[in-house]
Amino acid sequence: MGKEDYSQAFVYENMVRIAHNCSRGMKNGADLSFMQNAMTMERGETFAKHLGTFAKQFEKVKTYTCKALNKLSKTKPYSLNSDFFISLENEAKNVNDTSSLMEIVNQAMEKINELKK
């Protein structure tokens, strides 16, 4: 797994942690390993057969992402832009690969950083 995967997965973890106001861990999918696993599985590079298929792992990450986006839409100060986060959530439900999902995560993080100022 490369530095690029780690960097992207870290952005995913941060978004989930901010949304749920939680520390790193398995709860709410607040661990970069979920996205990292999906990315490596998508390329067919997995050695962790216990995780199941790429489709199964990707659906898990997608669900965690959608829940985080929904949570952001209801939490201040992010709820001021609830339509933005709801629209990203709806978009995320329809993606089929990790790069598309990461584009959504990156958009969410840009908005989060903008609203934190």
PDB file of C-alpha atoms in Angstrom:
ATOM      1  CA  MET A   1       0.000   0.000   0.000  1.00  0.00           C
ATOM      2  CA  GLY A   2       1.391   3.345  -1.034  1.00  0.00           C
ATOM      3  CA  LYS A   3       1.659   6.733   0.575  1.00  0.00           C
ATOM      4  CA  GLU A   4      -1.170   7.999  -1.662  1.00  0.00           C
ATOM      5  CA  ASP A   5      -3.624   5.389  -0.310  1.00  0.00           C
ATOM      6  CA  TYR A   6      -2.662   6.253   3.250  1.00  0.00           C
ATOM      7  CA  SER A   7      -3.099   9.993   2.657  1.00  0.00           C
ATOM      8  CA  GLN A   8      -6.513   9.555   1.074  1.00  0.00           C
ATOM      9  CA  ALA A   9      -7.677   7.102   3.719  1.00  0.00           C
ATOM     10  CA  PHE A  10      -6.541   9.542   6.415  1.00  0.00           C
ATOM     11  CA  VAL A  11      -8.810  12.240   4.929  1.00  0.00           C
ATOM     12  CA  TYR A  12     -11.706   9.736   5.064  1.00  0.00           C
ATOM     13  CA  GLU A  13     -10.937   8.969   8.728  1.00  0.00           C
ATOM     14  CA  ASN A  14     -10.802  12.661   9.625  1.00  0.00           C
ATOM     15  CA  MET A  15     -14.159  13.364   8.003  1.00  0.00           C
ATOM     16  CA  VAL A  16     -15.830  10.502   9.872  1.00  0.00           C
ATOM     17  CA  ARG A  17     -14.223  11.523  13.177  1.00  0.00           C
ATOM     18  CA  ILE A  18     -15.301  15.149  12.759  1.00  0.00           C
ATOM     19  CA  ALA A  19     -18.840  14.144  11.811  1.00  0.00           C
ATOM     20  CA  HIS A  20     -19.286  11.846  14.799  1.00  0.00           C
ATOM     21  CA  ASN A  21     -17.061  13.871  17.150  1.00  0.00           C
ATOM     22  CA  CYS A  22     -15.239  10.708  18.109  1.00  0.00           C
ATOM     23  CA  SER A  23     -11.757   9.332  18.400  1.00  0.00           C
ATOM     24  CA  ARG A  24     -10.195   6.857  16.012  1.00  0.00           C
ATOM     25  CA  GLY A  25     -11.695   3.393  16.168  1.00  0.00           C
ATOM     26  CA  MET A  26     -13.962   0.825  14.610  1.00  0.00           C
ATOM     27  CA  LYS A  27     -17.145   2.528  15.805  1.00  0.00           C
ATOM     28  CA  ASN A  28     -18.742   4.590  13.013  1.00  0.00           C
ATOM     29  CA  GLY A  29     -15.955   3.446  10.659  1.00  0.00           C
ATOM     30  CA  ALA A  30     -13.614   6.054  12.143  1.00  0.00           C
ATOM     31  CA  ASP A  31     -10.443   4.288  11.078  1.00  0.00           C
ATOM     32  CA  LEU A  32      -8.526   4.756   7.855  1.00  0.00           C
ATOM     33  CA  SER A  33      -8.143   0.979   7.524  1.00  0.00           C
ATOM     34  CA  PHE A  34     -11.701   0.714   6.160  1.00  0.00           C
ATOM     35  CA  MET A  35     -10.885   2.921   3.169  1.00  0.00           C
ATOM     36  CA  GLN A  36      -7.372   1.496   2.771  1.00  0.00           C
ATOM     37  CA  ASN A  37      -8.772  -2.034   2.609  1.00  0.00           C
ATOM     38  CA  ALA A  38     -11.344  -1.017   0.002  1.00  0.00           C
ATOM     39  CA  MET A  39      -8.659   0.692  -2.100  1.00  0.00           C
ATOM     40  CA  THR A  40      -6.290  -2.265  -2.053  1.00  0.00           C
ATOM     41  CA  MET A  41      -9.105  -4.757  -2.638  1.00  0.00           C
ATOM     42  CA  GLU A  42     -10.287  -2.725  -5.624  1.00  0.00           C
ATOM     43  CA  ARG A  43      -6.865  -3.296  -7.192  1.00  0.00           C
ATOM     44  CA  GLY A  44      -6.970  -6.988  -6.276  1.00  0.00           C
ATOM     45  CA  GLU A  45      -4.100  -6.629  -3.792  1.00  0.00           C
ATOM     46  CA  THR A  46      -5.744  -7.968  -0.652  1.00  0.00           C
ATOM     47  CA  PHE A  47      -4.346 -10.622   1.598  1.00  0.00           C
ATOM     48  CA  ALA A  48      -7.135 -10.336   4.154  1.00  0.00           C
ATOM     49  CA  LYS A  49      -9.643 -12.892   2.899  1.00  0.00           C
ATOM     50  CA  HIS A  50     -11.675 -12.532   6.115  1.00  0.00           C
ATOM     51  CA  LEU A  51     -12.837  -9.112   4.878  1.00  0.00           C
ATOM     52  CA  GLY A  52     -14.781 -10.691   2.037  1.00  0.00           C
ATOM     53  CA  THR A  53     -15.084  -9.211  -1.433  1.00  0.00           C
ATOM     54  CA  PHE A  54     -14.309  -5.714  -2.634  1.00  0.00           C
ATOM     55  CA  ALA A  55     -18.042  -5.117  -3.078  1.00  0.00           C
ATOM     56  CA  LYS A  56     -18.694  -5.999   0.558  1.00  0.00           C
ATOM     57  CA  GLN A  57     -15.853  -3.816   1.874  1.00  0.00           C
ATOM     58  CA  PHE A  58     -16.770  -0.932  -0.436  1.00  0.00           C
ATOM     59  CA  GLU A  59     -20.421  -1.001   0.651  1.00  0.00           C
ATOM     60  CA  LYS A  60     -19.269  -0.821   4.271  1.00  0.00           C
ATOM     61  CA  VAL A  61     -17.093   2.249   3.567  1.00  0.00           C
ATOM     62  CA  LYS A  62     -19.857   3.836   1.508  1.00  0.00           C
ATOM     63  CA  THR A  63     -22.338   3.339   4.353  1.00  0.00           C
ATOM     64  CA  TYR A  64     -19.950   4.876   6.901  1.00  0.00           C
ATOM     65  CA  THR A  65     -19.362   7.817   4.553  1.00  0.00           C
ATOM     66  CA  CYS A  66     -23.089   8.388   3.996  1.00  0.00           C
ATOM     67  CA  LYS A  67     -23.806   8.253   7.730  1.00  0.00           C
ATOM     68  CA  ALA A  68     -21.028  10.772   8.379  1.00  0.00           C
ATOM     69  CA  LEU A  69     -22.346  13.134   5.701  1.00  0.00           C
ATOM     70  CA  ASN A  70     -25.848  12.848   7.121  1.00  0.00           C
ATOM     71  CA  LYS A  71     -24.530  13.574  10.612  1.00  0.00           C
ATOM     72  CA  LEU A  72     -22.680  16.654   9.321  1.00  0.00           C
ATOM     73  CA  SER A  73     -25.921  17.947   7.816  1.00  0.00           C
ATOM     74  CA  LYS A  74     -27.458  17.957  11.319  1.00  0.00           C
ATOM     75  CA  THR A  75     -24.505  19.194  13.408  1.00  0.00           C
ATOM     76  CA  LYS A  76     -23.536  22.816  13.997  1.00  0.00           C
ATOM     77  CA  PRO A  77     -21.730  24.634  12.450  1.00  0.00           C
ATOM     78  CA  TYR A  78     -21.986  22.294   9.442  1.00  0.00           C
ATOM     79  CA  SER A  79     -25.794  22.212   9.492  1.00  0.00           C
ATOM     80  CA  LEU A  80     -25.707  25.755   8.101  1.00  0.00           C
ATOM     81  CA  ASN A  81     -24.864  24.000   4.815  1.00  0.00           C
ATOM     82  CA  SER A  82     -27.045  20.946   5.349  1.00  0.00           C
ATOM     83  CA  ASP A  83     -28.192  20.907   1.699  1.00  0.00           C
ATOM     84  CA  PHE A  84     -24.561  20.613   0.592  1.00  0.00           C
ATOM     85  CA  PHE A  85     -23.892  17.594   2.832  1.00  0.00           C
ATOM     86  CA  ILE A  86     -27.224  15.935   1.952  1.00  0.00           C
ATOM     87  CA  SER A  87     -26.435  16.345  -1.747  1.00  0.00           C
ATOM     88  CA  LEU A  88     -22.999  14.744  -1.202  1.00  0.00           C
ATOM     89  CA  GLU A  89     -24.668  11.908   0.711  1.00  0.00           C
ATOM     90  CA  ASN A  90     -27.055  11.253  -2.193  1.00  0.00           C
ATOM     91  CA  GLU A  91     -24.149  11.350  -4.626  1.00  0.00           C
ATOM     92  CA  ALA A  92     -22.135   8.928  -2.456  1.00  0.00           C
ATOM     93  CA  LYS A  93     -24.954   6.387  -2.518  1.00  0.00           C
ATOM     94  CA  ASN A  94     -24.516   6.027  -6.272  1.00  0.00           C
ATOM     95  CA  VAL A  95     -20.732   5.753  -6.674  1.00  0.00           C
ATOM     96  CA  ASN A  96     -19.092   2.484  -7.641  1.00  0.00           C
ATOM     97  CA  ASP A  97     -15.402   3.014  -6.951  1.00  0.00           C
ATOM     98  CA  THR A  98     -13.119   4.377  -4.257  1.00  0.00           C
ATOM     99  CA  SER A  99     -11.792   7.288  -6.317  1.00  0.00           C
ATOM    100  CA  SER A 100     -15.326   8.651  -6.840  1.00  0.00           C
ATOM    101  CA  LEU A 101     -16.079   8.194  -3.160  1.00  0.00           C
ATOM    102  CA  MET A 102     -12.858   9.975  -2.214  1.00  0.00           C
ATOM    103  CA  GLU A 103     -13.820  12.934  -4.442  1.00  0.00           C
ATOM    104  CA  ILE A 104     -16.958  13.295  -2.322  1.00  0.00           C
ATOM    105  CA  VAL A 105     -14.998  12.928   0.925  1.00  0.00           C
ATOM    106  CA  ASN A 106     -12.551  15.597  -0.265  1.00  0.00           C
ATOM    107  CA  GLN A 107     -15.399  17.981  -1.130  1.00  0.00           C
ATOM    108  CA  ALA A 108     -16.874  17.426   2.325  1.00  0.00           C
ATOM    109  CA  MET A 109     -13.531  18.112   4.008  1.00  0.00           C
ATOM    110  CA  GLU A 110     -13.061  21.324   2.006  1.00  0.00           C
ATOM    111  CA  LYS A 111     -16.458  22.530   3.209  1.00  0.00           C
ATOM    112  CA  ILE A 112     -15.728  21.441   6.795  1.00  0.00           C
ATOM    113  CA  ASN A 113     -12.454  23.386   6.788  1.00  0.00           C
ATOM    114  CA  GLU A 114     -14.188  26.393   5.254  1.00  0.00           C
ATOM    115  CA  LEU A 115     -16.914  26.356   7.941  1.00  0.00           C
ATOM    116  CA  LYS A 116     -14.424  25.923  10.796  1.00  0.00           C
ATOM    117  CA  LYS A 117     -12.809  29.300  10.024  1.00  0.00           C
TER     118      LYS A 117
END
